């Protein structure tokens, strides 16, 4: 069993200060993805899915011309990882001639042949959540695995990858599909996840400040001014990938998310860029994570960006589902 991750206690119990917040409280499960080698039987980000060998892999209906090849993204990361791994802290990155040539090849735009291979474009496995691992993950009747795939090209209003969900019963899958397909090209390298294992942890969240009743919000703001505490940043919503909880509305301000059936929808999954505020600091950094760089060598990735997924300029993508039926269309917001 892997090490767990623990969110530090909040600097103040905000519900003790404002008991009315009890009506604006939800649990969320921080997923805490960390680099690893997940298999199809594991909960993961960027790992193989428990996909039946005899079931077709889904594809995007659109034709996309990619900016970079998926293999190139992975190759480029490995080259840079190696090079940073031998670079002492504070020193400049130096690439050997061969590495420069390999990197150039890795970053080259797709050829017509790559684009042809990419049509139809298989979806990319993004995450897999087993209900047994993720408290608070509510599945459709009889199902116990959520599989998240996306098409790593810009779609629709949000100009973000199109997210697709599949629900399964793990015991239905007797033979797992080997050599799982993936798209030959992606729009940006930011859309290719690094394989991560998960360390789910249940936490408490309080609703986004601007979504609270005016009177309560005003009193919280006065209290922040008097005490120096930060409801928005430290006391209400966690950073990082999570299941459940509340959405932030820091870009657009609160918007209703209403299903076509009329029900208010709830965030099922948050796909976030950063797990905490800065590589070695911030209120949401689990206590197990170092507060300063360890060892004498640099590394490619920031510890607070383990999945390598970047949503636009560092935002989060929220996937909403309808409480009435898992068959009703998903909705999304980026904040
Ligand atoms: Zn697509
Ligand atoms: Zn609905």
Coordinates of C-alpha atoms and ligand atoms in Angstrom, one line a residue:
X1 CA 0.0 0.0 0.0
X2 CA 1.3 3.4 -0.9
X3 CA 1.8 6.3 1.5
X4 CA -1.2 8.4 2.2
X5 CA -1.4 12.2 1.9
X6 CA -2.7 14.4 4.6
X7 CA -4.1 17.9 4.1
X8 CA -2.9 20.1 7.0
X9 CA -5.6 21.3 9.4
X10 CA -7.1 24.6 8.4
X11 CA -5.8 27.5 10.4
X12 CA -9.2 28.0 11.9
X13 CA -12.5 26.0 12.2
X14 CA -14.6 28.4 10.1
X15 CA -17.8 26.5 10.9
X16 CA -17.3 27.3 14.6
X17 CA -17.0 31.0 13.8
X18 CA -20.0 31.0 11.4
X19 CA -22.3 28.1 12.3
X20 CA -24.6 29.0 9.3
X21 CA -21.9 27.5 7.1
X22 CA -23.1 24.1 8.0
X23 CA -25.7 24.6 5.3
X24 CA -22.9 25.3 2.8
X25 CA -20.7 22.4 3.6
X26 CA -19.8 19.3 1.6
X27 CA -17.2 16.6 1.7
X28 CA -14.8 16.3 -1.1
X29 CA -12.2 13.6 -1.8
X30 CA -8.8 14.9 -2.8
X31 CA -7.3 12.3 -5.1
X32 CA -3.6 13.3 -4.5
X33 CA -2.2 11.9 -7.8
X34 CA 1.5 11.1 -7.7
X35 CA 3.9 9.7 -10.3
X36 CA 3.7 5.9 -10.3
X37 CA 3.1 2.8 -12.4
X38 CA -0.6 2.1 -12.1
X39 CA -2.1 -1.0 -13.7
X40 CA -5.7 -1.5 -15.0
X41 CA -6.7 -2.8 -11.5
X42 CA -5.7 0.5 -9.9
X43 CA -7.2 3.9 -9.5
X44 CA -5.1 6.3 -11.5
X45 CA -4.5 9.4 -13.5
X46 CA -3.0 8.5 -16.9
X47 CA -2.9 4.7 -16.3
X48 CA -4.3 1.9 -18.3
X49 CA -8.1 1.3 -17.9
X50 CA -10.0 -1.8 -16.9
X51 CA -11.3 -2.1 -20.5
X52 CA -12.8 -5.3 -21.8
X53 CA -10.7 -6.9 -24.6
X54 CA -13.8 -7.3 -26.7
X55 CA -15.2 -3.8 -26.4
X56 CA -14.4 -1.2 -29.0
X57 CA -12.3 1.8 -27.8
X58 CA -14.2 5.0 -28.2
X59 CA -13.1 7.7 -30.7
X60 CA -13.9 11.3 -31.2
X61 CA -16.3 12.0 -34.0
X62 CA -14.4 15.0 -35.3
X63 CA -11.3 15.2 -37.4
X64 CA -8.4 17.1 -35.7
X65 CA -5.1 18.2 -37.0
X66 CA -2.7 17.9 -34.1
X67 CA 0.1 20.3 -33.0
X68 CA 2.4 17.7 -31.6
X69 CA 2.5 13.9 -31.6
X70 CA 1.7 12.0 -28.4
X71 CA 4.8 9.9 -28.7
X72 CA 6.9 13.1 -29.2
X73 CA 5.4 14.6 -26.0
X74 CA 6.5 11.5 -24.0
X75 CA 9.9 11.3 -25.6
X76 CA 10.5 15.0 -25.0
X77 CA 9.6 14.7 -21.3
X78 CA 12.0 11.7 -20.9
X79 CA 14.9 13.5 -22.5
X80 CA 14.4 16.6 -20.4
X81 CA 13.8 14.6 -17.2
X82 CA 17.2 12.9 -17.7
X83 CA 18.9 16.1 -18.5
X84 CA 17.5 18.0 -15.5
X85 CA 18.2 14.9 -13.3
X86 CA 22.0 15.4 -13.8
X87 CA 21.9 19.2 -13.5
X88 CA 22.9 20.5 -10.1
X89 CA 20.6 22.9 -8.4
X90 CA 21.2 26.4 -9.6
X91 CA 23.2 25.3 -12.7
X92 CA 22.1 25.7 -16.3
X93 CA 20.6 22.9 -18.2
X94 CA 23.0 21.5 -20.8
X95 CA 21.8 19.1 -23.5
X96 CA 24.2 16.9 -25.5
X97 CA 24.1 17.2 -29.2
X98 CA 22.2 13.9 -29.6
X99 CA 19.6 15.1 -27.0
X100 CA 19.1 18.3 -28.9
X101 CA 18.5 16.4 -32.1
X102 CA 16.1 14.0 -30.3
X103 CA 14.2 16.8 -28.7
X104 CA 13.8 18.7 -31.9
X105 CA 12.4 15.5 -33.5
X106 CA 10.1 15.0 -30.5
X107 CA 8.7 18.5 -30.7
X108 CA 8.2 18.5 -34.5
X109 CA 4.7 19.0 -35.7
X110 CA 2.8 15.9 -36.8
X111 CA 3.3 14.8 -40.5
X112 CA 0.3 14.2 -42.8
X113 CA 0.9 10.6 -42.0
X114 CA 0.5 11.2 -38.3
X115 CA -2.7 13.1 -38.9
X116 CA -4.1 10.4 -41.1
X117 CA -3.3 7.9 -38.4
X118 CA -5.2 10.0 -36.0
X119 CA -8.5 9.8 -37.9
X120 CA -10.7 8.5 -36.3
X121 CA -9.0 9.9 -33.2
X122 CA -9.1 7.4 -30.3
X123 CA -9.9 9.0 -27.0
X124 CA -7.1 9.3 -24.4
X125 CA -7.4 7.5 -21.1
X126 CA -7.3 10.3 -18.4
X127 CA -8.3 8.7 -15.1
X128 CA -9.9 5.7 -13.5
X129 CA -11.5 5.7 -10.1
X130 CA -12.6 2.6 -8.3
X131 CA -15.4 3.2 -5.8
X132 CA -13.5 1.1 -3.2
X133 CA -10.6 3.6 -3.3
X134 CA -12.5 6.9 -3.5
X135 CA -15.0 7.6 -0.7
X136 CA -17.8 9.7 -1.8
X137 CA -17.7 8.5 -5.4
X138 CA -21.4 7.7 -6.1
X139 CA -21.8 5.3 -9.0
X140 CA -24.8 4.4 -11.0
X141 CA -26.7 1.3 -9.6
X142 CA -24.5 -1.8 -9.9
X143 CA -21.4 0.1 -11.1
X144 CA -18.1 0.5 -9.2
X145 CA -15.6 2.0 -11.6
X146 CA -15.5 5.5 -13.2
X147 CA -13.4 5.8 -16.3
X148 CA -12.6 9.2 -17.6
X149 CA -11.4 9.7 -21.2
X150 CA -10.9 12.8 -23.2
X151 CA -10.2 14.0 -26.7
X152 CA -7.0 16.1 -26.3
X153 CA -8.0 18.7 -28.8
X154 CA -9.9 21.9 -28.4
X155 CA -13.7 21.5 -28.4
X156 CA -16.6 23.9 -28.1
X157 CA -16.9 27.1 -26.0
X158 CA -14.3 26.2 -23.4
X159 CA -11.7 25.4 -26.0
X160 CA -10.7 22.4 -23.9
X161 CA -10.5 18.7 -24.4
X162 CA -13.9 16.9 -24.6
X163 CA -14.4 14.7 -21.5
X164 CA -16.3 11.4 -21.7
X165 CA -17.2 9.2 -18.7
X166 CA -17.7 5.5 -18.7
X167 CA -19.1 3.6 -15.7
X168 CA -18.5 -0.1 -15.2
X169 CA -18.8 -3.0 -12.9
X170 CA -15.2 -4.3 -12.4
X171 CA -16.3 -7.9 -12.1
X172 CA -17.8 -7.7 -15.6
X173 CA -14.3 -7.4 -17.1
X174 CA -12.7 -10.8 -17.4
X175 CA -10.1 -10.0 -20.1
X176 CA -8.5 -6.6 -20.1
X177 CA -7.7 -4.9 -23.5
X178 CA -3.9 -5.0 -24.0
X179 CA -2.1 -2.2 -26.0
X180 CA -4.8 0.3 -25.3
X181 CA -5.2 2.8 -28.2
X182 CA -4.4 6.5 -27.8
X183 CA -4.6 9.5 -30.1
X184 CA -1.5 9.9 -32.3
X185 CA -1.6 13.6 -31.9
X186 CA -2.7 16.2 -29.3
X187 CA -3.4 19.9 -29.4
X188 CA -0.9 20.7 -26.6
X189 CA 1.6 18.6 -24.5
X190 CA -0.4 19.9 -21.5
X191 CA -3.1 17.4 -22.4
X192 CA -1.0 14.2 -22.0
X193 CA -1.1 12.9 -18.4
X194 CA 1.9 11.4 -16.7
X195 CA 0.9 8.0 -15.1
X196 CA 0.0 8.7 -11.4
X197 CA -1.3 6.5 -8.6
X198 CA -3.8 8.1 -6.2
X199 CA -3.9 8.6 -2.5
X200 CA -7.5 9.7 -1.8
X201 CA -8.3 11.7 1.3
X202 CA -11.7 13.0 2.5
X203 CA -11.8 16.6 3.5
X204 CA -14.5 19.2 4.2
X205 CA -15.2 22.1 1.9
X206 CA -17.3 25.3 2.3
X207 CA -19.1 26.9 -0.6
X208 CA -17.3 29.5 -2.8
X209 CA -17.6 32.8 -1.1
X210 CA -19.6 34.6 -3.8
X211 CA -22.1 31.8 -3.8
X212 CA -23.0 32.3 -0.1
X213 CA -26.0 34.4 0.9
X214 CA -25.1 38.1 0.8
X215 CA -25.3 38.7 4.5
X216 CA -23.1 35.8 5.4
X217 CA -20.6 36.7 2.8
X218 CA -20.4 40.2 4.0
X219 CA -19.8 39.1 7.6
X220 CA -17.1 36.7 6.5
X221 CA -15.4 39.5 4.6
X222 CA -15.5 41.7 7.6
X223 CA -14.1 38.9 9.7
X224 CA -11.3 38.3 7.2
X225 CA -10.4 42.0 7.4
X226 CA -10.3 41.9 11.2
X227 CA -8.4 38.6 11.6
X228 CA -6.3 38.4 8.4
X229 CA -7.7 35.0 7.6
X230 CA -8.4 34.0 4.0
X231 CA -11.7 32.2 3.5
X232 CA -11.4 31.9 -0.3
X233 CA -7.8 30.7 -0.4
X234 CA -7.4 28.6 2.8
X235 CA -10.8 27.8 4.3
X236 CA -13.3 27.0 1.6
X237 CA -12.1 25.0 -1.4
X238 CA -9.2 22.6 -1.8
X239 CA -6.8 22.8 -4.7
X240 CA -6.0 19.8 -6.9
X241 CA -7.9 16.9 -8.5
X242 CA -10.9 15.9 -6.4
X243 CA -14.2 14.2 -6.4
X244 CA -17.3 16.0 -5.0
X245 CA -17.1 19.2 -3.1
X246 CA -17.8 22.6 -4.6
X247 CA -16.7 24.4 -7.7
X248 CA -14.7 27.6 -7.6
X249 CA -16.1 30.5 -9.6
X250 CA -13.0 32.7 -9.6
X251 CA -13.0 33.5 -13.3
X252 CA -16.7 34.0 -14.2
X253 CA -18.4 34.6 -10.9
X254 CA -21.1 32.1 -9.8
X255 CA -23.1 30.6 -12.6
X256 CA -26.1 28.3 -12.3
X257 CA -25.3 24.8 -13.6
X258 CA -28.7 23.4 -14.3
X259 CA -29.5 20.1 -16.1
X260 CA -32.0 20.1 -19.0
X261 CA -34.3 18.2 -16.6
X262 CA -34.3 21.3 -14.3
X263 CA -32.1 19.9 -11.5
X264 CA -29.1 21.7 -10.1
X265 CA -26.0 19.8 -11.1
X266 CA -23.1 19.0 -8.8
X267 CA -19.3 18.8 -9.5
X268 CA -18.4 15.1 -9.8
X269 CA -14.7 15.5 -10.7
X270 CA -12.3 18.4 -10.7
X271 CA -9.3 18.2 -13.1
X272 CA -6.9 20.7 -11.7
X273 CA -3.5 22.0 -12.8
X274 CA -1.9 22.4 -9.4
X275 CA -2.3 20.3 -6.3
X276 CA -1.2 23.2 -4.0
X277 CA -0.2 26.7 -4.4
X278 CA 3.6 26.7 -5.2
X279 CA 6.1 23.8 -5.6
X280 CA 7.2 23.9 -2.0
X281 CA 4.6 25.9 -0.2
X282 CA 1.0 26.7 0.4
X283 CA -1.8 25.9 2.7
X284 CA -3.0 22.8 0.6
X285 CA 0.4 21.1 0.4
X286 CA 0.0 17.8 2.2
X287 CA 2.2 17.4 5.3
X288 CA 4.1 14.5 3.6
X289 CA 5.4 16.7 0.8
X290 CA 8.7 18.5 1.3
X291 CA 8.8 22.2 1.9
X292 CA 12.1 22.6 0.1
X293 CA 13.8 21.0 -2.8
X294 CA 15.6 17.8 -1.8
X295 CA 18.8 16.4 -3.2
X296 CA 21.5 18.1 -5.2
X297 CA 19.9 17.8 -8.6
X298 CA 17.1 19.6 -10.4
X299 CA 14.0 17.9 -11.7
X300 CA 11.8 18.5 -14.7
X301 CA 8.4 18.6 -12.9
X302 CA 7.1 20.7 -10.1
X303 CA 6.0 18.5 -7.2
X304 CA 2.7 20.4 -7.2
X305 CA 2.0 19.5 -10.8
X306 CA 2.3 15.7 -10.7
X307 CA -0.1 14.8 -13.6
X308 CA 1.5 17.3 -16.1
X309 CA -2.0 18.3 -17.1
X310 CA -2.4 22.0 -17.5
X311 CA -5.9 23.4 -18.0
X312 CA -5.5 26.6 -20.0
X313 CA -3.3 29.0 -18.1
X314 CA -3.3 26.9 -14.9
X315 CA -7.1 26.7 -14.1
X316 CA -9.3 23.7 -13.2
X317 CA -11.9 21.9 -15.3
X318 CA -15.1 20.9 -13.3
X319 CA -17.2 18.1 -14.6
X320 CA -20.8 18.3 -13.4
X321 CA -23.4 15.5 -13.3
X322 CA -27.1 15.5 -12.7
X323 CA -28.3 14.1 -9.3
X324 CA -31.3 12.7 -11.1
X325 CA -29.6 10.5 -13.6
X326 CA -26.2 9.6 -14.8
X327 CA -27.6 9.5 -18.3
X328 CA -28.3 13.2 -18.4
X329 CA -25.7 15.2 -20.3
X330 CA -22.6 16.4 -18.4
X331 CA -21.8 20.0 -18.0
X332 CA -18.4 21.7 -17.6
X333 CA -16.9 24.9 -16.4
X334 CA -13.3 26.1 -16.3
X335 CA -12.3 28.4 -13.4
Ligands
LIG1 ZN1 -12.1 15.6 -30.6
LIG2 ZN1 -30.9 16.0 -15.1

